[in-house]
PDB file of C-alpha atoms in Angstrom:
ATOM      1  CA  UNK B   1     131.192 183.276  94.530  1.00 35.00           C
ATOM      2  CA  UNK B   2     131.226 179.989  94.861  1.00 40.00           C
ATOM      3  CA  UNK B   3     128.331 178.692  97.913  1.00 39.00           C
ATOM      4  CA  UNK B   4     130.062 176.751 100.803  1.00 48.00           C
ATOM      5  CA  UNK B   5     131.400 172.876  99.396  1.00 51.00           C
ATOM      6  CA  UNK B   6     127.825 172.640  97.325  1.00 78.00           C
ATOM      7  CA  UNK B   7     129.927 173.497  93.797  1.00 94.00           C
ATOM      8  CA  UNK B   8     126.759 176.664  93.291  1.00 95.00           C
ATOM      9  CA  UNK B   9     127.664 179.866  92.138  1.00 95.00           C
ATOM     10  CA  UNK B  10     125.456 182.836  91.403  1.00 94.00           C
ATOM     11  CA  UNK B  11     124.532 183.256  88.012  1.00 95.00           C
ATOM     12  CA  UNK B  12     124.785 186.080  85.445  1.00 94.00           C
ATOM     13  CA  UNK B  13     120.760 186.562  85.218  1.00 97.00           C
ATOM     14  CA  UNK B  14     118.747 186.591  87.772  1.00 97.00           C
ATOM     15  CA  UNK B  15     114.682 185.553  87.232  1.00 98.00           C
ATOM     16  CA  UNK B  16     113.824 187.043  90.111  1.00 97.00           C
ATOM     17  CA  UNK B  17     111.844 190.457  89.635  1.00 97.00           C
ATOM     18  CA  UNK B  18     109.378 192.172  92.174  1.00 96.00           C
ATOM     19  CA  UNK B  19     105.901 192.377  91.079  1.00 96.00           C
ATOM     20  CA  UNK B  20     104.480 195.475  89.395  1.00 94.00           C
ATOM     21  CA  UNK B  21     101.068 194.836  87.989  1.00 96.00           C
ATOM     22  CA  UNK B  22      98.943 193.552  91.074  1.00 95.00           C
ATOM     23  CA  UNK B  23      96.723 192.199  88.376  1.00 97.00           C
ATOM     24  CA  UNK B  24      98.977 190.598  86.144  1.00 97.00           C
ATOM     25  CA  UNK B  25     101.626 188.168  87.917  1.00 98.00           C
ATOM     26  CA  UNK B  26     104.495 186.578  85.869  1.00 98.00           C
ATOM     27  CA  UNK B  27     106.770 182.912  86.041  1.00 98.00           C
ATOM     28  CA  UNK B  28     109.364 185.697  86.752  1.00 98.00           C
ATOM     29  CA  UNK B  29     107.643 187.319  89.945  1.00 97.00           C
ATOM     30  CA  UNK B  30     107.742 183.373  91.602  1.00 97.00           C
ATOM     31  CA  UNK B  31     111.224 182.571  90.978  1.00 97.00           C
ATOM     32  CA  UNK B  32     113.454 183.076  93.707  1.00 95.00           C
ATOM     33  CA  UNK B  33     116.541 184.086  94.525  1.00 93.00           C
ATOM     34  CA  UNK B  34     116.251 182.523  98.146  1.00 82.00           C
ATOM     35  CA  UNK B  35     113.440 181.488 100.474  1.00 74.00           C
ATOM     36  CA  UNK B  36     113.294 181.590 104.086  1.00 70.00           C
ATOM     37  CA  UNK B  37     109.343 181.678 104.647  1.00 73.00           C
ATOM     38  CA  UNK B  38     108.355 178.160 103.623  1.00 77.00           C
ATOM     39  CA  UNK B  39     109.885 175.221 102.496  1.00 90.00           C
ATOM     40  CA  UNK B  40     111.834 175.328  99.206  1.00 95.00           C
ATOM     41  CA  UNK B  41     109.583 172.700  96.663  1.00 97.00           C
ATOM     42  CA  UNK B  42     111.735 173.122  93.355  1.00 97.00           C
ATOM     43  CA  UNK B  43     114.896 174.389  93.228  1.00 97.00           C
ATOM     44  CA  UNK B  44     116.747 175.106  89.132  1.00 98.00           C
ATOM     45  CA  UNK B  45     120.705 174.597  88.752  1.00 98.00           C
ATOM     46  CA  UNK B  46     122.089 175.131  85.557  1.00 98.00           C
ATOM     47  CA  UNK B  47     124.914 173.277  84.541  1.00 98.00           C
ATOM     48  CA  UNK B  48     127.294 175.722  81.748  1.00 98.00           C
ATOM     49  CA  UNK B  49     129.260 172.579  80.548  1.00 97.00           C
ATOM     50  CA  UNK B  50     129.586 171.275  76.938  1.00 96.00           C
ATOM     51  CA  UNK B  51     133.095 169.937  77.179  1.00 95.00           C
ATOM     52  CA  UNK B  52     131.805 166.227  75.912  1.00 94.00           C
ATOM     53  CA  UNK B  53     129.656 167.794  72.808  1.00 94.00           C
ATOM     54  CA  UNK B  54     132.450 168.173  71.223  1.00 86.00           C
ATOM     55  CA  UNK B  55     134.028 165.568  71.857  1.00 89.00           C
ATOM     56  CA  UNK B  56     131.129 163.579  70.623  1.00 86.00           C
ATOM     57  CA  UNK B  57     130.929 165.108  67.018  1.00 84.00           C
ATOM     58  CA  UNK B  58     128.292 167.637  68.801  1.00 85.00           C
ATOM     59  CA  UNK B  59     128.599 171.619  67.946  1.00 91.00           C
ATOM     60  CA  UNK B  60     129.197 173.135  71.241  1.00 94.00           C
ATOM     61  CA  UNK B  61     126.823 175.749  72.603  1.00 96.00           C
ATOM     62  CA  UNK B  62     125.188 174.299  74.945  1.00 97.00           C
ATOM     63  CA  UNK B  63     127.391 175.552  78.113  1.00 98.00           C
ATOM     64  CA  UNK B  64     125.386 179.293  77.220  1.00 98.00           C
ATOM     65  CA  UNK B  65     121.752 177.434  77.783  1.00 98.00           C
ATOM     66  CA  UNK B  66     121.597 177.923  81.056  1.00 98.00           C
ATOM     67  CA  UNK B  67     121.659 181.619  81.298  1.00 97.00           C
ATOM     68  CA  UNK B  68     119.513 182.355  78.058  1.00 98.00           C
ATOM     69  CA  UNK B  69     117.174 180.078  79.515  1.00 98.00           C
ATOM     70  CA  UNK B  70     116.895 182.155  82.188  1.00 98.00           C
ATOM     71  CA  UNK B  71     116.235 185.662  79.902  1.00 98.00           C
ATOM     72  CA  UNK B  72     113.368 182.919  78.143  1.00 98.00           C
ATOM     73  CA  UNK B  73     111.346 182.358  81.586  1.00 98.00           C
ATOM     74  CA  UNK B  74     112.140 186.149  82.462  1.00 97.00           C
ATOM     75  CA  UNK B  75     110.271 187.143  79.822  1.00 97.00           C
ATOM     76  CA  UNK B  76     107.752 184.064  79.863  1.00 96.00           C
ATOM     77  CA  UNK B  77     103.842 184.847  80.714  1.00 95.00           C
ATOM     78  CA  UNK B  78     101.803 184.869  83.489  1.00 97.00           C
ATOM     79  CA  UNK B  79     102.164 181.587  86.055  1.00 98.00           C
ATOM     80  CA  UNK B  80      97.968 181.123  85.018  1.00 98.00           C
ATOM     81  CA  UNK B  81      97.527 178.161  82.089  1.00 97.00           C
ATOM     82  CA  UNK B  82      93.641 178.944  80.226  1.00 97.00           C
ATOM     83  CA  UNK B  83      94.115 176.319  78.796  1.00 95.00           C
ATOM     84  CA  UNK B  84      93.994 174.112  81.978  1.00 94.00           C
ATOM     85  CA  UNK B  85      93.052 176.026  85.298  1.00 96.00           C
ATOM     86  CA  UNK B  86      96.319 176.027  86.706  1.00 97.00           C
ATOM     87  CA  UNK B  87      98.116 178.281  88.470  1.00 97.00           C
ATOM     88  CA  UNK B  88     101.864 177.887  89.512  1.00 98.00           C
ATOM     89  CA  UNK B  89     101.833 181.181  91.643  1.00 97.00           C
ATOM     90  CA  UNK B  90     102.020 179.535  95.081  1.00 95.00           C
ATOM     91  CA  UNK B  91     105.050 177.278  94.529  1.00 97.00           C
ATOM     92  CA  UNK B  92     107.520 178.198  96.260  1.00 96.00           C
ATOM     93  CA  UNK B  93     110.503 177.933  93.343  1.00 97.00           C
ATOM     94  CA  UNK B  94     114.203 179.438  93.649  1.00 97.00           C
ATOM     95  CA  UNK B  95     117.363 179.600  91.494  1.00 97.00           C
ATOM     96  CA  UNK B  96     120.184 177.996  93.313  1.00 96.00           C
ATOM     97  CA  UNK B  97     122.078 179.127  90.643  1.00 96.00           C
ATOM     98  CA  UNK B  98     124.658 177.607  88.859  1.00 97.00           C
ATOM     99  CA  UNK B  99     127.374 174.724  88.997  1.00 98.00           C
ATOM    100  CA  UNK B 100     130.771 175.490  89.175  1.00 97.00           C
ATOM    101  CA  UNK B 101     132.054 173.971  86.602  1.00 97.00           C
ATOM    102  CA  UNK B 102     136.038 172.940  85.199  1.00 97.00           C
ATOM    103  CA  UNK B 103     137.716 172.009  82.287  1.00 95.00           C
ATOM    104  CA  UNK B 104     138.125 168.050  83.635  1.00 96.00           C
ATOM    105  CA  UNK B 105     134.914 166.521  83.089  1.00 97.00           C
ATOM    106  CA  UNK B 106     134.733 163.752  85.391  1.00 97.00           C
ATOM    107  CA  UNK B 107     135.844 166.542  88.439  1.00 97.00           C
ATOM    108  CA  UNK B 108     132.671 168.257  86.440  1.00 98.00           C
ATOM    109  CA  UNK B 109     130.748 165.078  86.928  1.00 98.00           C
ATOM    110  CA  UNK B 110     131.272 165.036  90.438  1.00 97.00           C
ATOM    111  CA  UNK B 111     130.177 169.131  90.861  1.00 98.00           C
ATOM    112  CA  UNK B 112     126.748 168.161  89.459  1.00 98.00           C
ATOM    113  CA  UNK B 113     126.187 165.228  92.119  1.00 98.00           C
ATOM    114  CA  UNK B 114     127.364 167.468  95.141  1.00 97.00           C
ATOM    115  CA  UNK B 115     124.603 170.086  93.518  1.00 97.00           C
ATOM    116  CA  UNK B 116     122.005 168.323  92.983  1.00 98.00           C
ATOM    117  CA  UNK B 117     122.411 166.467  96.382  1.00 97.00           C
ATOM    118  CA  UNK B 118     122.781 169.254  98.854  1.00 96.00           C
ATOM    119  CA  UNK B 119     119.180 169.843  96.996  1.00 96.00           C
ATOM    120  CA  UNK B 120     117.346 166.525  97.719  1.00 97.00           C
ATOM    121  CA  UNK B 121     118.784 166.406 101.170  1.00 97.00           C
ATOM    122  CA  UNK B 122     116.414 169.486 101.281  1.00 95.00           C
ATOM    123  CA  UNK B 123     113.582 167.789 100.811  1.00 96.00           C
ATOM    124  CA  UNK B 124     113.404 169.382  96.927  1.00 97.00           C
ATOM    125  CA  UNK B 125     113.074 168.658  93.869  1.00 98.00           C
ATOM    126  CA  UNK B 126     115.778 169.636  91.500  1.00 98.00           C
ATOM    127  CA  UNK B 127     115.375 170.829  87.599  1.00 98.00           C
ATOM    128  CA  UNK B 128     118.896 171.213  86.485  1.00 98.00           C
ATOM    129  CA  UNK B 129     119.464 172.956  82.368  1.00 98.00           C
ATOM    130  CA  UNK B 130     122.696 172.040  80.765  1.00 97.00           C
ATOM    131  CA  UNK B 131     124.931 171.609  78.658  1.00 95.00           C
ATOM    132  CA  UNK B 132     125.673 168.511  77.170  1.00 97.00           C
ATOM    133  CA  UNK B 133     123.809 164.803  78.071  1.00 97.00           C
ATOM    134  CA  UNK B 134     126.621 164.144  79.903  1.00 97.00           C
ATOM    135  CA  UNK B 135     125.601 166.068  82.613  1.00 98.00           C
ATOM    136  CA  UNK B 136     122.834 163.235  83.170  1.00 98.00           C
ATOM    137  CA  UNK B 137     125.875 161.099  84.837  1.00 98.00           C
ATOM    138  CA  UNK B 138     125.983 163.825  87.855  1.00 98.00           C
ATOM    139  CA  UNK B 139     122.521 164.207  88.790  1.00 98.00           C
ATOM    140  CA  UNK B 140     121.347 160.777  88.420  1.00 98.00           C
ATOM    141  CA  UNK B 141     124.538 159.527  90.410  1.00 98.00           C
ATOM    142  CA  UNK B 142     122.927 162.259  93.064  1.00 98.00           C
ATOM    143  CA  UNK B 143     119.696 160.687  92.804  1.00 98.00           C
ATOM    144  CA  UNK B 144     120.658 157.252  92.240  1.00 98.00           C
ATOM    145  CA  UNK B 145     123.036 157.588  95.214  1.00 98.00           C
ATOM    146  CA  UNK B 146     120.416 159.672  96.899  1.00 98.00           C
ATOM    147  CA  UNK B 147     117.749 156.482  97.378  1.00 98.00           C
ATOM    148  CA  UNK B 148     120.190 152.938  97.814  1.00 97.00           C
ATOM    149  CA  UNK B 149     120.520 153.237  94.069  1.00 97.00           C
ATOM    150  CA  UNK B 150     116.881 152.403  94.131  1.00 98.00           C
ATOM    151  CA  UNK B 151     115.496 154.823  91.025  1.00 98.00           C
ATOM    152  CA  UNK B 152     114.484 154.745  87.624  1.00 98.00           C
ATOM    153  CA  UNK B 153     114.495 156.985  85.361  1.00 98.00           C
ATOM    154  CA  UNK B 154     113.100 157.948  81.234  1.00 99.00           C
ATOM    155  CA  UNK B 155     115.773 160.024  78.778  1.00 98.00           C
ATOM    156  CA  UNK B 156     112.900 161.759  76.158  1.00 98.00           C
ATOM    157  CA  UNK B 157     116.207 161.414  73.492  1.00 98.00           C
ATOM    158  CA  UNK B 158     116.220 161.069  70.118  1.00 98.00           C
ATOM    159  CA  UNK B 159     119.196 158.959  71.158  1.00 97.00           C
ATOM    160  CA  UNK B 160     120.188 156.162  72.623  1.00 98.00           C
ATOM    161  CA  UNK B 161     123.232 158.062  74.729  1.00 98.00           C
ATOM    162  CA  UNK B 162     125.068 154.676  75.316  1.00 98.00           C
ATOM    163  CA  UNK B 163     127.671 154.381  73.047  1.00 97.00           C
ATOM    164  CA  UNK B 164     130.575 152.014  73.863  1.00 95.00           C
ATOM    165  CA  UNK B 165     133.101 153.998  76.524  1.00 94.00           C
ATOM    166  CA  UNK B 166     136.758 153.708  74.750  1.00 91.00           C
ATOM    167  CA  UNK B 167     139.386 154.689  77.039  1.00 90.00           C
ATOM    168  CA  UNK B 168     137.541 155.966  80.026  1.00 89.00           C
ATOM    169  CA  UNK B 169     136.839 158.874  77.669  1.00 92.00           C
ATOM    170  CA  UNK B 170     133.227 160.204  78.256  1.00 95.00           C
ATOM    171  CA  UNK B 171     131.151 161.761  76.438  1.00 94.00           C
ATOM    172  CA  UNK B 172     127.625 163.406  75.343  1.00 95.00           C
ATOM    173  CA  UNK B 173     126.869 160.655  74.053  1.00 96.00           C
ATOM    174  CA  UNK B 174     127.976 157.723  76.678  1.00 97.00           C
ATOM    175  CA  UNK B 175     126.204 158.809  80.250  1.00 98.00           C
ATOM    176  CA  UNK B 176     123.337 156.212  80.108  1.00 98.00           C
ATOM    177  CA  UNK B 177     126.362 153.352  79.022  1.00 98.00           C
ATOM    178  CA  UNK B 178     128.104 155.144  82.531  1.00 98.00           C
ATOM    179  CA  UNK B 179     125.111 155.362  84.642  1.00 98.00           C
ATOM    180  CA  UNK B 180     124.242 151.034  83.686  1.00 98.00           C
ATOM    181  CA  UNK B 181     127.506 150.040  83.629  1.00 98.00           C
ATOM    182  CA  UNK B 182     128.340 152.079  87.200  1.00 98.00           C
ATOM    183  CA  UNK B 183     124.867 150.029  88.622  1.00 98.00           C
ATOM    184  CA  UNK B 184     123.722 153.360  89.227  1.00 98.00           C
ATOM    185  CA  UNK B 185     120.790 152.804  86.957  1.00 98.00           C
ATOM    186  CA  UNK B 186     119.047 149.192  86.668  1.00 98.00           C
ATOM    187  CA  UNK B 187     118.455 148.554  83.075  1.00 98.00           C
ATOM    188  CA  UNK B 188     114.299 147.241  83.660  1.00 98.00           C
ATOM    189  CA  UNK B 189     113.477 150.717  85.280  1.00 98.00           C
ATOM    190  CA  UNK B 190     115.359 152.584  82.433  1.00 99.00           C
ATOM    191  CA  UNK B 191     112.719 153.899  79.510  1.00 99.00           C
ATOM    192  CA  UNK B 192     114.640 155.185  76.205  1.00 98.00           C
ATOM    193  CA  UNK B 193     111.093 156.834  74.486  1.00 98.00           C
ATOM    194  CA  UNK B 194     111.521 158.836  71.573  1.00 98.00           C
ATOM    195  CA  UNK B 195     114.122 157.367  68.803  1.00 97.00           C
ATOM    196  CA  UNK B 196     113.953 157.553  65.457  1.00 96.00           C
ATOM    197  CA  UNK B 197     114.103 156.361  61.549  1.00 94.00           C
ATOM    198  CA  UNK B 198     118.593 155.895  61.882  1.00 96.00           C
ATOM    199  CA  UNK B 199     119.644 157.341  63.987  1.00 96.00           C
ATOM    200  CA  UNK B 200     120.979 154.609  66.268  1.00 97.00           C
ATOM    201  CA  UNK B 201     122.833 151.796  65.926  1.00 97.00           C
ATOM    202  CA  UNK B 202     121.259 148.125  65.858  1.00 98.00           C
ATOM    203  CA  UNK B 203     124.863 147.949  67.627  1.00 98.00           C
ATOM    204  CA  UNK B 204     123.822 149.861  70.320  1.00 98.00           C
ATOM    205  CA  UNK B 205     119.862 148.993  70.463  1.00 98.00           C
ATOM    206  CA  UNK B 206     120.853 145.333  70.148  1.00 98.00           C
ATOM    207  CA  UNK B 207     123.215 146.653  74.628  1.00 98.00           C
ATOM    208  CA  UNK B 208     119.386 148.300  75.073  1.00 98.00           C
ATOM    209  CA  UNK B 209     117.928 144.955  74.593  1.00 98.00           C
ATOM    210  CA  UNK B 210     120.662 142.803  76.632  1.00 98.00           C
ATOM    211  CA  UNK B 211     120.759 145.828  79.420  1.00 98.00           C
ATOM    212  CA  UNK B 212     116.421 144.586  79.874  1.00 98.00           C
ATOM    213  CA  UNK B 213     115.439 148.970  78.829  1.00 98.00           C
ATOM    214  CA  UNK B 214     112.568 149.705  77.649  1.00 98.00           C
ATOM    215  CA  UNK B 215     111.979 151.353  73.928  1.00 98.00           C
ATOM    216  CA  UNK B 216     109.582 153.631  72.445  1.00 98.00           C
ATOM    217  CA  UNK B 217     110.151 154.786  69.516  1.00 98.00           C
ATOM    218  CA  UNK B 218     108.524 158.312  68.825  1.00 98.00           C
ATOM    219  CA  UNK B 219     105.844 156.718  66.437  1.00 98.00           C
ATOM    220  CA  UNK B 220     104.659 154.373  68.726  1.00 97.00           C
ATOM    221  CA  UNK B 221     105.008 158.243  72.006  1.00 98.00           C
ATOM    222  CA  UNK B 222     102.831 160.295  69.589  1.00 98.00           C
ATOM    223  CA  UNK B 223     100.279 157.912  68.805  1.00 98.00           C
ATOM    224  CA  UNK B 224      99.110 157.882  72.218  1.00 98.00           C
ATOM    225  CA  UNK B 225     101.604 159.933  74.138  1.00 98.00           C
ATOM    226  CA  UNK B 226      98.974 159.892  77.702  1.00 98.00           C
ATOM    227  CA  UNK B 227      99.279 156.165  77.024  1.00 98.00           C
ATOM    228  CA  UNK B 228     103.097 155.804  76.846  1.00 98.00           C
ATOM    229  CA  UNK B 229     103.918 158.101  79.519  1.00 98.00           C
ATOM    230  CA  UNK B 230     102.021 155.927  81.907  1.00 98.00           C
ATOM    231  CA  UNK B 231     103.482 152.871  80.781  1.00 98.00           C
ATOM    232  CA  UNK B 232     106.460 154.592  81.084  1.00 98.00           C
ATOM    233  CA  UNK B 233     106.217 155.729  84.575  1.00 98.00           C
ATOM    234  CA  UNK B 234     105.440 152.780  85.677  1.00 98.00           C
ATOM    235  CA  UNK B 235     107.937 150.850  83.789  1.00 98.00           C
ATOM    236  CA  UNK B 236     110.618 153.144  85.847  1.00 98.00           C
ATOM    237  CA  UNK B 237     108.902 153.522  89.372  1.00 98.00           C
ATOM    238  CA  UNK B 238     108.544 149.493  89.482  1.00 98.00           C
ATOM    239  CA  UNK B 239     110.018 148.858  93.105  1.00 98.00           C
ATOM    240  CA  UNK B 240     112.490 152.050  93.139  1.00 98.00           C
ATOM    241  CA  UNK B 241     111.914 155.236  94.585  1.00 98.00           C
ATOM    242  CA  UNK B 242     112.011 157.692  92.255  1.00 98.00           C
ATOM    243  CA  UNK B 243     112.421 158.658  89.049  1.00 98.00           C
ATOM    244  CA  UNK B 244     113.874 160.668  86.571  1.00 99.00           C
ATOM    245  CA  UNK B 245     112.679 162.790  84.084  1.00 99.00           C
ATOM    246  CA  UNK B 246     115.875 163.757  81.187  1.00 98.00           C
ATOM    247  CA  UNK B 247     114.271 165.644  78.231  1.00 98.00           C
ATOM    248  CA  UNK B 248     116.984 166.175  74.912  1.00 98.00           C
ATOM    249  CA  UNK B 249     116.281 168.886  73.450  1.00 98.00           C
ATOM    250  CA  UNK B 250     117.216 166.862  70.084  1.00 97.00           C
ATOM    251  CA  UNK B 251     114.031 164.583  70.855  1.00 98.00           C
ATOM    252  CA  UNK B 252     112.363 167.675  69.149  1.00 98.00           C
ATOM    253  CA  UNK B 253     112.043 168.487  65.391  1.00 98.00           C
ATOM    254  CA  UNK B 254     114.582 171.084  64.153  1.00 98.00           C
ATOM    255  CA  UNK B 255     111.561 173.410  62.932  1.00 98.00           C
ATOM    256  CA  UNK B 256     111.198 173.666  66.621  1.00 98.00           C
ATOM    257  CA  UNK B 257     114.056 173.425  67.587  1.00 98.00           C
ATOM    258  CA  UNK B 258     117.262 174.820  65.994  1.00 98.00           C
ATOM    259  CA  UNK B 259     118.834 175.222  68.641  1.00 98.00           C
ATOM    260  CA  UNK B 260     119.996 172.207  69.165  1.00 96.00           C
ATOM    261  CA  UNK B 261     123.443 170.141  69.494  1.00 93.00           C
ATOM    262  CA  UNK B 262     122.788 167.685  67.223  1.00 93.00           C
ATOM    263  CA  UNK B 263     119.380 168.607  65.406  1.00 93.00           C
ATOM    264  CA  UNK B 264     117.069 166.441  63.050  1.00 95.00           C
ATOM    265  CA  UNK B 265     114.907 167.461  60.671  1.00 96.00           C
ATOM    266  CA  UNK B 266     111.802 164.626  62.528  1.00 97.00           C
ATOM    267  CA  UNK B 267     110.918 164.409  66.456  1.00 98.00           C
ATOM    268  CA  UNK B 268     108.441 165.859  68.610  1.00 98.00           C
ATOM    269  CA  UNK B 269     106.457 168.714  67.892  1.00 98.00           C
ATOM    270  CA  UNK B 270     105.853 171.334  70.591  1.00 98.00           C
ATOM    271  CA  UNK B 271     102.564 170.493  71.688  1.00 98.00           C
ATOM    272  CA  UNK B 272     103.607 166.670  72.236  1.00 98.00           C
ATOM    273  CA  UNK B 273     106.767 167.457  74.455  1.00 98.00           C
ATOM    274  CA  UNK B 274     105.239 169.981  76.307  1.00 98.00           C
ATOM    275  CA  UNK B 275     102.404 167.393  76.846  1.00 98.00           C
ATOM    276  CA  UNK B 276     105.283 164.806  78.299  1.00 98.00           C
ATOM    277  CA  UNK B 277     106.433 167.197  80.174  1.00 98.00           C
ATOM    278  CA  UNK B 278     103.354 168.024  81.771  1.00 98.00           C
ATOM    279  CA  UNK B 279     102.428 164.569  82.544  1.00 98.00           C
ATOM    280  CA  UNK B 280     106.246 163.623  84.449  1.00 98.00           C
ATOM    281  CA  UNK B 281     105.814 166.588  86.620  1.00 98.00           C
ATOM    282  CA  UNK B 282     102.296 165.375  87.666  1.00 98.00           C
ATOM    283  CA  UNK B 283     103.759 162.135  89.248  1.00 98.00           C
ATOM    284  CA  UNK B 284     104.662 161.820  92.220  1.00 98.00           C
ATOM    285  CA  UNK B 285     107.747 158.881  92.047  1.00 98.00           C
ATOM    286  CA  UNK B 286     109.415 162.225  89.591  1.00 98.00           C
ATOM    287  CA  UNK B 287     112.536 163.653  91.588  1.00 98.00           C
ATOM    288  CA  UNK B 288     114.820 165.396  89.086  1.00 98.00           C
ATOM    289  CA  UNK B 289     114.437 166.590  85.615  1.00 99.00           C
ATOM    290  CA  UNK B 290     116.866 167.408  83.462  1.00 98.00           C
ATOM    291  CA  UNK B 291     116.991 169.666  79.901  1.00 98.00           C
ATOM    292  CA  UNK B 292     119.708 169.377  77.878  1.00 98.00           C
ATOM    293  CA  UNK B 293     121.522 170.196  75.001  1.00 97.00           C
ATOM    294  CA  UNK B 294     119.790 173.657  74.050  1.00 98.00           C
ATOM    295  CA  UNK B 295     122.420 175.658  71.916  1.00 98.00           C
ATOM    296  CA  UNK B 296     121.558 178.994  71.582  1.00 98.00           C
ATOM    297  CA  UNK B 297     124.747 178.990  69.460  1.00 97.00           C
ATOM    298  CA  UNK B 298     122.324 177.558  66.162  1.00 97.00           C
ATOM    299  CA  UNK B 299     118.834 179.146  67.446  1.00 98.00           C
ATOM    300  CA  UNK B 300     116.806 181.323  65.620  1.00 98.00           C
ATOM    301  CA  UNK B 301     115.297 184.447  67.280  1.00 97.00           C
ATOM    302  CA  UNK B 302     115.750 182.882  70.935  1.00 97.00           C
ATOM    303  CA  UNK B 303     112.567 179.680  69.209  1.00 97.00           C
ATOM    304  CA  UNK B 304     114.395 176.922  71.580  1.00 98.00           C
ATOM    305  CA  UNK B 305     114.889 178.489  74.270  1.00 98.00           C
ATOM    306  CA  UNK B 306     111.334 179.353  74.490  1.00 98.00           C
ATOM    307  CA  UNK B 307     110.611 175.985  73.827  1.00 98.00           C
ATOM    308  CA  UNK B 308     113.036 175.468  76.620  1.00 98.00           C
ATOM    309  CA  UNK B 309     110.432 177.143  79.046  1.00 98.00           C
ATOM    310  CA  UNK B 310     107.737 176.425  78.347  1.00 98.00           C
ATOM    311  CA  UNK B 311     108.972 172.501  78.638  1.00 98.00           C
ATOM    312  CA  UNK B 312     109.880 173.849  82.321  1.00 98.00           C
ATOM    313  CA  UNK B 313     106.565 175.355  82.574  1.00 98.00           C
ATOM    314  CA  UNK B 314     104.770 172.226  81.879  1.00 98.00           C
ATOM    315  CA  UNK B 315     106.318 170.749  84.176  1.00 98.00           C
ATOM    316  CA  UNK B 316     105.738 172.755  86.837  1.00 98.00           C
ATOM    317  CA  UNK B 317     102.328 173.542  85.560  1.00 98.00           C
ATOM    318  CA  UNK B 318     101.682 169.001  86.085  1.00 98.00           C
ATOM    319  CA  UNK B 319     104.241 168.770  89.790  1.00 98.00           C
ATOM    320  CA  UNK B 320     100.991 171.520  90.944  1.00 97.00           C
ATOM    321  CA  UNK B 321      98.877 168.692  90.198  1.00 96.00           C
ATOM    322  CA  UNK B 322     100.387 166.793  92.650  1.00 95.00           C
ATOM    323  CA  UNK B 323      98.748 168.410  96.146  1.00 81.00           C
ATOM    324  CA  UNK B 324      95.571 169.885  93.680  1.00 72.00           C
ATOM    325  CA  UNK B 325      94.686 172.263  91.223  1.00 63.00           C
TER     326      UNK B 325
END
């Protein structure tokens, strides 16, 4: 069933379950299918779409990620973080379901934009689970149009994803090229974080420099995550109205995240990527999170799915800091 014209349909996996043990409130007990009692703060949207991944030479399978992450969230632990003494039990979170996708990439991106805009107009922060990284075209476009193109963003990724668009052919490697070239995103307010090794060509690095994009390579980020994230948020938030965070799971080393569309042996470890997600959640400037390229077809014992769920929970822990623990 598609909900009105927002192109959202009920997910096949429902995260929510009623609480059975009064002494053990779980994550699955607070992510609701709907909410009528109080304003919704955070909305989850799935985008089961990876056609552009295969067009870019990547491994298909990220279209299965939304439901697999829902299952991981359903099996996740409690709402209380003992390390940070943060309890997210009073956050009002709703799973809005999946975008109804088509075989047409541009049409699917339009539907993503409509779905994300539906949440933004209600004052809800969207957490979007892809899908290929091309889906960020739809999510970021919604944020940019909603805020009159006065936005910034941070892409946490092993790759720049600014490949040249030839014959209007969109792939999972082109989203930020598309956003920069269409003026939906300004280079001076865009940060690439986590690139490393020989994964990006000099041509695309030079393109980013020409566009005045800030690049923080993996070793520099790892050496000082709080400092680098503070700098990145300042760049993205300078003279803008909102900031997006896009996390590509291939930014994490393959040993920790084998279920990826384009894995690499090197990358962040779970503690580092979770810290980045927490700091993003804690920033009041951040109004959109997407997590992309998790590929269940190549996962090992659901390792990557559990990490994806942990990244989302880390973001929620940070979000709770916006209004105090």
